[in-house]
Short mmCIF file of C-alpha atoms in Angstrom, two decimals:
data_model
loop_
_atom_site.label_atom_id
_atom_site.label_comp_id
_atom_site.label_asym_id
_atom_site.label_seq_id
_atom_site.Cartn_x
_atom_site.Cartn_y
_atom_site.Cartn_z
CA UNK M 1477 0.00 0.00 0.00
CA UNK M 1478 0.88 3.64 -0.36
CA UNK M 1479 3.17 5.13 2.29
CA UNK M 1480 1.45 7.48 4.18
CA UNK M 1481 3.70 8.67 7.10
CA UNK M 1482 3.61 12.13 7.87
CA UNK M 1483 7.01 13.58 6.06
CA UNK M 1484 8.81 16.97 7.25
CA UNK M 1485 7.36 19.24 4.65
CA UNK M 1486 3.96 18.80 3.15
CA UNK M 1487 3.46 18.80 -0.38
CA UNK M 1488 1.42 21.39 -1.90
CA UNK M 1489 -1.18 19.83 -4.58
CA UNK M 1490 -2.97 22.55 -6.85
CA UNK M 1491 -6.14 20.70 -8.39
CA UNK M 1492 -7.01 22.32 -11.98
CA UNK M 1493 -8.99 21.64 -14.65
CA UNK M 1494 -11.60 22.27 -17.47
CA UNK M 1495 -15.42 23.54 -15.65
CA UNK M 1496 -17.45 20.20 -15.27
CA UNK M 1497 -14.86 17.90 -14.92
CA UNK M 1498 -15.70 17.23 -11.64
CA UNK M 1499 -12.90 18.82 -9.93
CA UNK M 1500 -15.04 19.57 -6.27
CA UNK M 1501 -16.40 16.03 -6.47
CA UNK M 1502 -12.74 15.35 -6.74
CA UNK M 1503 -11.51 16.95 -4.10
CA UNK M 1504 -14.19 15.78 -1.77
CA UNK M 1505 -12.84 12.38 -2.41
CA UNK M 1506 -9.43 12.89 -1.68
CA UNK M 1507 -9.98 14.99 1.39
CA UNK M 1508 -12.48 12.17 2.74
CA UNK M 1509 -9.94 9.70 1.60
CA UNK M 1510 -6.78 11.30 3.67
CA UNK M 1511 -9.27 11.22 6.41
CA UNK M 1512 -10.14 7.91 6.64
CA UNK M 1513 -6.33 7.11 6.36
CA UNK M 1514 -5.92 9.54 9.17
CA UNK M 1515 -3.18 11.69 7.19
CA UNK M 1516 -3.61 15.61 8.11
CA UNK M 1517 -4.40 17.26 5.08
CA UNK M 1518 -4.78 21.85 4.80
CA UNK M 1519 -7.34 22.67 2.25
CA UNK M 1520 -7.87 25.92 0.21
CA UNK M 1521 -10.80 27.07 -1.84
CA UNK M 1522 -9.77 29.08 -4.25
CA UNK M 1523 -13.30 29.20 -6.63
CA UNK M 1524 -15.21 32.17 -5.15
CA UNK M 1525 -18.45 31.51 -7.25
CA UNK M 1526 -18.60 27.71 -6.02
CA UNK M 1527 -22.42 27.57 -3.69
CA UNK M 1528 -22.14 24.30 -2.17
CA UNK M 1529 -18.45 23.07 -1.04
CA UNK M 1530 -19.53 19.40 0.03
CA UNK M 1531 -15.63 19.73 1.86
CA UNK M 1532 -14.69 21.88 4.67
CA UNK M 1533 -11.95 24.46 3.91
CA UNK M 1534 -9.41 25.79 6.24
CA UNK M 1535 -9.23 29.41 3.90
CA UNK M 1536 -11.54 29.99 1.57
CA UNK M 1537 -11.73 32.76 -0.73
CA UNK M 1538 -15.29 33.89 -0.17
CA UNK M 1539 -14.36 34.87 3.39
CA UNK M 1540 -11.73 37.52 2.09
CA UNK M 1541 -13.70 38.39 -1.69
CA UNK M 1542 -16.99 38.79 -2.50
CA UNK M 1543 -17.70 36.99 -5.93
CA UNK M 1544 -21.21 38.82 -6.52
CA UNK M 1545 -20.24 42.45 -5.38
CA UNK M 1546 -17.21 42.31 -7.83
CA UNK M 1547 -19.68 41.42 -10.27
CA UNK M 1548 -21.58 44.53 -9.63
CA UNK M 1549 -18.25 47.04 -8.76
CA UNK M 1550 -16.63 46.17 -11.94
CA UNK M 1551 -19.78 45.70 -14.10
CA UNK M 1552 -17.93 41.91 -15.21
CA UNK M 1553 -19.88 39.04 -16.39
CA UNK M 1554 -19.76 35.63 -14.30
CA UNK M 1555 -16.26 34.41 -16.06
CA UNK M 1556 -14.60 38.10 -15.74
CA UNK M 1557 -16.09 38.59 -11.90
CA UNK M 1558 -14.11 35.28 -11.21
CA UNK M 1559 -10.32 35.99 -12.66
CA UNK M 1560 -10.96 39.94 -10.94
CA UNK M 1561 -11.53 37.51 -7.86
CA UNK M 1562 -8.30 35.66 -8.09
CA UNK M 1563 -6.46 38.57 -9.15
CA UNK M 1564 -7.83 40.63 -5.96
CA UNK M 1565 -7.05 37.62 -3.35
CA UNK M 1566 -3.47 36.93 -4.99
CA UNK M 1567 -2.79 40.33 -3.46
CA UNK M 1568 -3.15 38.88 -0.32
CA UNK M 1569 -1.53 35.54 -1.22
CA UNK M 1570 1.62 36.52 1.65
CA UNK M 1571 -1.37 35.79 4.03
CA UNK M 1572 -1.80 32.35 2.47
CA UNK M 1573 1.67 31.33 2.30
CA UNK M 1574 2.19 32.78 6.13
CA UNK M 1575 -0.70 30.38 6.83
CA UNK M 1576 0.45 26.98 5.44
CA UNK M 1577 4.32 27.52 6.39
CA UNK M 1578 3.37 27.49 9.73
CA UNK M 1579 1.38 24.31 9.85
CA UNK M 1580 3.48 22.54 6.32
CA UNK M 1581 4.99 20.41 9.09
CA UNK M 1582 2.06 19.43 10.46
CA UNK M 1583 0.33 18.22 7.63
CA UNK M 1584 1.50 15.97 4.58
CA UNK M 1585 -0.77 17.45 1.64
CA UNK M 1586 -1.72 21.25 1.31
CA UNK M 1587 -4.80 20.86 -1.24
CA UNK M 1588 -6.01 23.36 -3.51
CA UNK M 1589 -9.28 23.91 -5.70
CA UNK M 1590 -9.42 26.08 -8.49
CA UNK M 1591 -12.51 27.92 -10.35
CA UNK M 1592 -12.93 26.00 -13.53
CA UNK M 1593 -11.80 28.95 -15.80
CA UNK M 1594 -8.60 27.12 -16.49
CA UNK M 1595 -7.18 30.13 -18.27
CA UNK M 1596 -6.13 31.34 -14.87
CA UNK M 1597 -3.18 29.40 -15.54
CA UNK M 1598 -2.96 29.51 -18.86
CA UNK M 1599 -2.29 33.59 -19.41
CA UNK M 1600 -3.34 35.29 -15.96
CA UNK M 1601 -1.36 36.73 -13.62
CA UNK M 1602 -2.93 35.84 -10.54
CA UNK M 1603 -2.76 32.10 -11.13
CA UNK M 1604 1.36 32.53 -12.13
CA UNK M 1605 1.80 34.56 -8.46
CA UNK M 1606 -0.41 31.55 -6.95
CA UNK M 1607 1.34 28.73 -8.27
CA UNK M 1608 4.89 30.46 -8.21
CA UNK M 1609 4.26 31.93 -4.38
CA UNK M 1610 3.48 28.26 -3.32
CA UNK M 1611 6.36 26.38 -5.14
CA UNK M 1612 8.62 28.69 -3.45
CA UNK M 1613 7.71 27.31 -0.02
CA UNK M 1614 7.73 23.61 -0.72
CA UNK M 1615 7.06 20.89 -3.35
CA UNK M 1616 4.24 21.92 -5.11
CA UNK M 1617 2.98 19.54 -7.69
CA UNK M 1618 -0.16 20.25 -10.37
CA UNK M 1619 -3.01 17.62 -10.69
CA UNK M 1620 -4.82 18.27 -13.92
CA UNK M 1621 -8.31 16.63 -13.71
CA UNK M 1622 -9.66 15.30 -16.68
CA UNK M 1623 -13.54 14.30 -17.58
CA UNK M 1624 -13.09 10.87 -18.75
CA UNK M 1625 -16.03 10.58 -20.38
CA UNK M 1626 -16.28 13.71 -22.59
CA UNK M 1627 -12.59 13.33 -23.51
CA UNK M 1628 -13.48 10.03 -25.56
CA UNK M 1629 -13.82 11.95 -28.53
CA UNK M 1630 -10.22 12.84 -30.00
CA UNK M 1631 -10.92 16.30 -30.34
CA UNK M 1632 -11.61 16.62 -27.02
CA UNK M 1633 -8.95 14.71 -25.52
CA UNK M 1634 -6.19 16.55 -27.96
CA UNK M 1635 -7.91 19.89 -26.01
CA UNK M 1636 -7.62 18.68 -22.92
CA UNK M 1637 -3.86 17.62 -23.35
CA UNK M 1638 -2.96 21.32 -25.09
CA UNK M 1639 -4.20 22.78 -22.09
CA UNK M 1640 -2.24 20.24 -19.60
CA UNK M 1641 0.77 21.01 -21.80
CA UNK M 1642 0.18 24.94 -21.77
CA UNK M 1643 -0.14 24.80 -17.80
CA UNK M 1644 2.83 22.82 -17.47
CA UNK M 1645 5.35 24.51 -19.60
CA UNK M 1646 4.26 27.74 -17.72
CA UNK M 1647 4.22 27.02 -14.52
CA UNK M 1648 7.58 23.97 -15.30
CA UNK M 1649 6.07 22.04 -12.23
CA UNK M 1650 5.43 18.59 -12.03
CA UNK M 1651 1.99 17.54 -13.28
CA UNK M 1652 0.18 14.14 -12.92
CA UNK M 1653 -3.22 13.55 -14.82
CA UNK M 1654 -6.24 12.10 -13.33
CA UNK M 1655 -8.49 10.47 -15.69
CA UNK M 1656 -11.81 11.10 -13.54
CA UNK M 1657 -15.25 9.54 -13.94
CA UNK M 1658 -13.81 5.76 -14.68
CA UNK M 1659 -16.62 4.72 -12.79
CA UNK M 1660 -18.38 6.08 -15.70
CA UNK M 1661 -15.83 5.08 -18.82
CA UNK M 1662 -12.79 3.88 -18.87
CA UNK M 1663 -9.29 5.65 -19.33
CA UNK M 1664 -7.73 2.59 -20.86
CA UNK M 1665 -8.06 3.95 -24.46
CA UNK M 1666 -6.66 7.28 -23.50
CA UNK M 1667 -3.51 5.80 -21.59
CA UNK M 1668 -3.17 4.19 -25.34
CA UNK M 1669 -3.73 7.24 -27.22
CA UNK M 1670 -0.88 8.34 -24.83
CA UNK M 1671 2.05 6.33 -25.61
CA UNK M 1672 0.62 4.33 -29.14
CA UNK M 1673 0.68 7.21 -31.49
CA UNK M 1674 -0.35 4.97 -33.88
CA UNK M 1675 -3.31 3.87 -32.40
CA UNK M 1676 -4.16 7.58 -32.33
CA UNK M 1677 -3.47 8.27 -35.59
CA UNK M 1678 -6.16 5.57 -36.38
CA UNK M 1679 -8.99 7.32 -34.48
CA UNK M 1680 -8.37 10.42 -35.69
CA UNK M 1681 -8.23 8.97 -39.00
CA UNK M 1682 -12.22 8.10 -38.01
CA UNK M 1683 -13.14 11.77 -37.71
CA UNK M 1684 -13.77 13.80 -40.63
CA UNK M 1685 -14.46 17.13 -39.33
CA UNK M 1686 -11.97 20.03 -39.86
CA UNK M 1687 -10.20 19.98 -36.60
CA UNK M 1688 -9.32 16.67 -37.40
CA UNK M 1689 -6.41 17.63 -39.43
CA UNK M 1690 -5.48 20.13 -36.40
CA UNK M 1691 -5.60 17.51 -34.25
CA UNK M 1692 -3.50 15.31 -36.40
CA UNK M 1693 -0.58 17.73 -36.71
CA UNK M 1694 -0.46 18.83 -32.59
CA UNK M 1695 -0.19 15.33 -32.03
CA UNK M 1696 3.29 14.73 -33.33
CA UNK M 1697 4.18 18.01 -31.31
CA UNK M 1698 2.64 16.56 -28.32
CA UNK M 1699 3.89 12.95 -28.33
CA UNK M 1700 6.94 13.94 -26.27
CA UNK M 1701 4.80 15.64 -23.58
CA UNK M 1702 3.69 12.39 -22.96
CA UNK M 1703 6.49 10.90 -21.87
CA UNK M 1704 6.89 13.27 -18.77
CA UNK M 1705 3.21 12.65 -17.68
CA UNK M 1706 2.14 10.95 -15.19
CA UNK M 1707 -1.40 9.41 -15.59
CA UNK M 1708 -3.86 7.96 -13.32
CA UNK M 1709 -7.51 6.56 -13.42
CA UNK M 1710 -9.66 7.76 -10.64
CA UNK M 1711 -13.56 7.79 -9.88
CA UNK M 1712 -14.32 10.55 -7.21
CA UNK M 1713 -17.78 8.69 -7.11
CA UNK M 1714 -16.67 5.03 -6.14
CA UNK M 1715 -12.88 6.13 -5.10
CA UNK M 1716 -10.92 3.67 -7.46
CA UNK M 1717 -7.39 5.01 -7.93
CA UNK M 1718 -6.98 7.36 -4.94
CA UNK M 1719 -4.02 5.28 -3.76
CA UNK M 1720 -2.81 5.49 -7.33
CA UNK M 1721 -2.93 8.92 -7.23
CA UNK M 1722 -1.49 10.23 -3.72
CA UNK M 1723 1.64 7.47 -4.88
CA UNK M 1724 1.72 9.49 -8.04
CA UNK M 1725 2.16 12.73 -6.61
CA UNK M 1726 5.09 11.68 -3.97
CA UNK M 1727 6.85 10.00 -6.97
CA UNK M 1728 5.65 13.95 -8.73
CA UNK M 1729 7.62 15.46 -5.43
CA UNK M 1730 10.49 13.73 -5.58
CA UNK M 1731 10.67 15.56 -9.48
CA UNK M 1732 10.09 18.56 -8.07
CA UNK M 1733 13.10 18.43 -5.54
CA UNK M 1734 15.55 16.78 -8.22
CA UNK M 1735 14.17 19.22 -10.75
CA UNK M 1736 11.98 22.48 -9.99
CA UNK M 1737 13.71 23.37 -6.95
CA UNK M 1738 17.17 22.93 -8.12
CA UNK M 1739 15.94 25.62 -11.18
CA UNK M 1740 15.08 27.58 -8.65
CA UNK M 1741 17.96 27.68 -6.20
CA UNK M 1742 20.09 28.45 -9.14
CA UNK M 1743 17.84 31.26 -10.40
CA UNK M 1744 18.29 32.53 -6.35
CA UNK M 1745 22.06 31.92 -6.43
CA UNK M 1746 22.28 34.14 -9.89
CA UNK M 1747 20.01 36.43 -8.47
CA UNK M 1748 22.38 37.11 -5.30
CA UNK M 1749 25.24 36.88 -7.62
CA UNK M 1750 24.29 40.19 -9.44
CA UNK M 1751 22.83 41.79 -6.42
CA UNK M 1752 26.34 41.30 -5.01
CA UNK M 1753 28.32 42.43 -8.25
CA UNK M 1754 26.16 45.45 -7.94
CA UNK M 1755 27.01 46.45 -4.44
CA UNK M 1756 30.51 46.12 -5.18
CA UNK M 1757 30.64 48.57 -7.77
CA UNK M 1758 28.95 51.04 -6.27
CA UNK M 1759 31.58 50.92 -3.52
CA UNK M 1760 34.46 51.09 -6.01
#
């Protein structure tokens, strides 16, 4: 079984993905799961529209921002009155990260929902100081939550996987996917479409339509993204694949250490290096 002894820092797990993939759901599971398991676990809701959180949060953003009173203050529809959201509470975010640093050896998972807009981690600012702020204080790894089910057409799964791949080359920490829903369909043809590119070529060879032959091409670009995924089938429903998935993000930590955090000590070290070179010409 999956190790679960409390380690000395906890590892920060940022839950995104598309609106109706069942990301809540998700999270309910997981959080329920630790429980059960008796592994401390520090949650953060960070969708300020969501009406019913069937998980209890220790910060949640509609404490600090309303989500209906930016709506009327900025005169924003529902999608704009959410990123204004984020980008007012990421001004706070110190206030986060003061929180979980003091209890990161407490706990072994920090877990974090996400408003489905995904694009605020595609282009926004607020989800770069979010994910940046908390992979500064630990390992932070990304769990991109896919809907099974919809994603069985290629077109959808090739959108799903641009957007995995956009999130990850931003942010350049570790990602695992979780193939949600299997309770519902399987994720067996999509681990294939994964690492057969044949076998994808064949099914998109089944589709006609236009964005078939968009499809087609991105997939040759995206066939080495692949190989630095980790994938996992999970059902937040029946909770098949939870222990697949908490294994997947320690072995997701360990990348972060040997790979993320090394990046960013040197970036550090560089940035001292100049900071000093400066200093000392000033005082010749």
């Amino acid at each position: 079984l999956h190790n679960l002894l409390v380690v000395d820092e906890a590892t920060n797990v940022v839950v995104v993905g598309m609106a109706g993939c069942g990301k809540t759901t998700f999270m309910q599971r997981v959080v329920a799961h630790l429980h059960e398991r008796t592994v401390p676990a520090y949650v953060i809701n960070l969708d300020p529209a969501v009406t019913h959180m069937p998980f209890g949060a220790n910060i949640d953003i509609r404490d600090t921002v309303n989500y209906k009173e930016v709506m009327k203050q900025y005169q924003l529809g529902p999608n704009g009155a959410i990123m204004t959201s984020l980008n007012l509470f990421s001004t706070r975010f110190d206030q986060v990260i003061s929180l979980v640093e003091s209890r990161a050896k407490e706990v072994k998972y920090v877990l974090v929902d996400t408003p489905g807009q995904i694009e605020v981690f595609n282009w926004s600012a607020s989800g770069t100081i979010i994910t940046e702020a908390l992979a500064s204080t630990g390992p932070t790894v990304l769990v991109y939550v896919v809907d099974t089910p919809r994603s069985s057409n290629v077109t959808t799964f090739m959108s799903n996987m641009l957007y995995a791949c956009s999130i990850l080359y931003k942010s350049r920490l570790p990602m695992v996917v979780a193939f949600n829903k299997i309770d519902v369909a399987s994720h067996q043809q999509h681990l294939l479409w994964m690492t057969d590119f044949d076998s994808f070529q064949q099914a998109v060879d089944g589709d006609c339509t236009y964005m078939a032959d968009l499809t087609r091409s991105m997939s040759l670009s995206l066939d080495e993204f692949y190989k630095t995924l980790r994938s996992v089938g999970v059902s937040a429903v029946t909770g098949e694949g939870m222990d697949d998935l908490l294994a997947a993000i320690d072995s997701a930590r360990e990348e972060y250490n040997t790979g993320y955090k090394a990046a960013l000590d040197r970036r550090v070290a560089k940035k001292e290096e100049a900071a000093l070179a400066a200093r000392e010409e000033q005082l010749a």
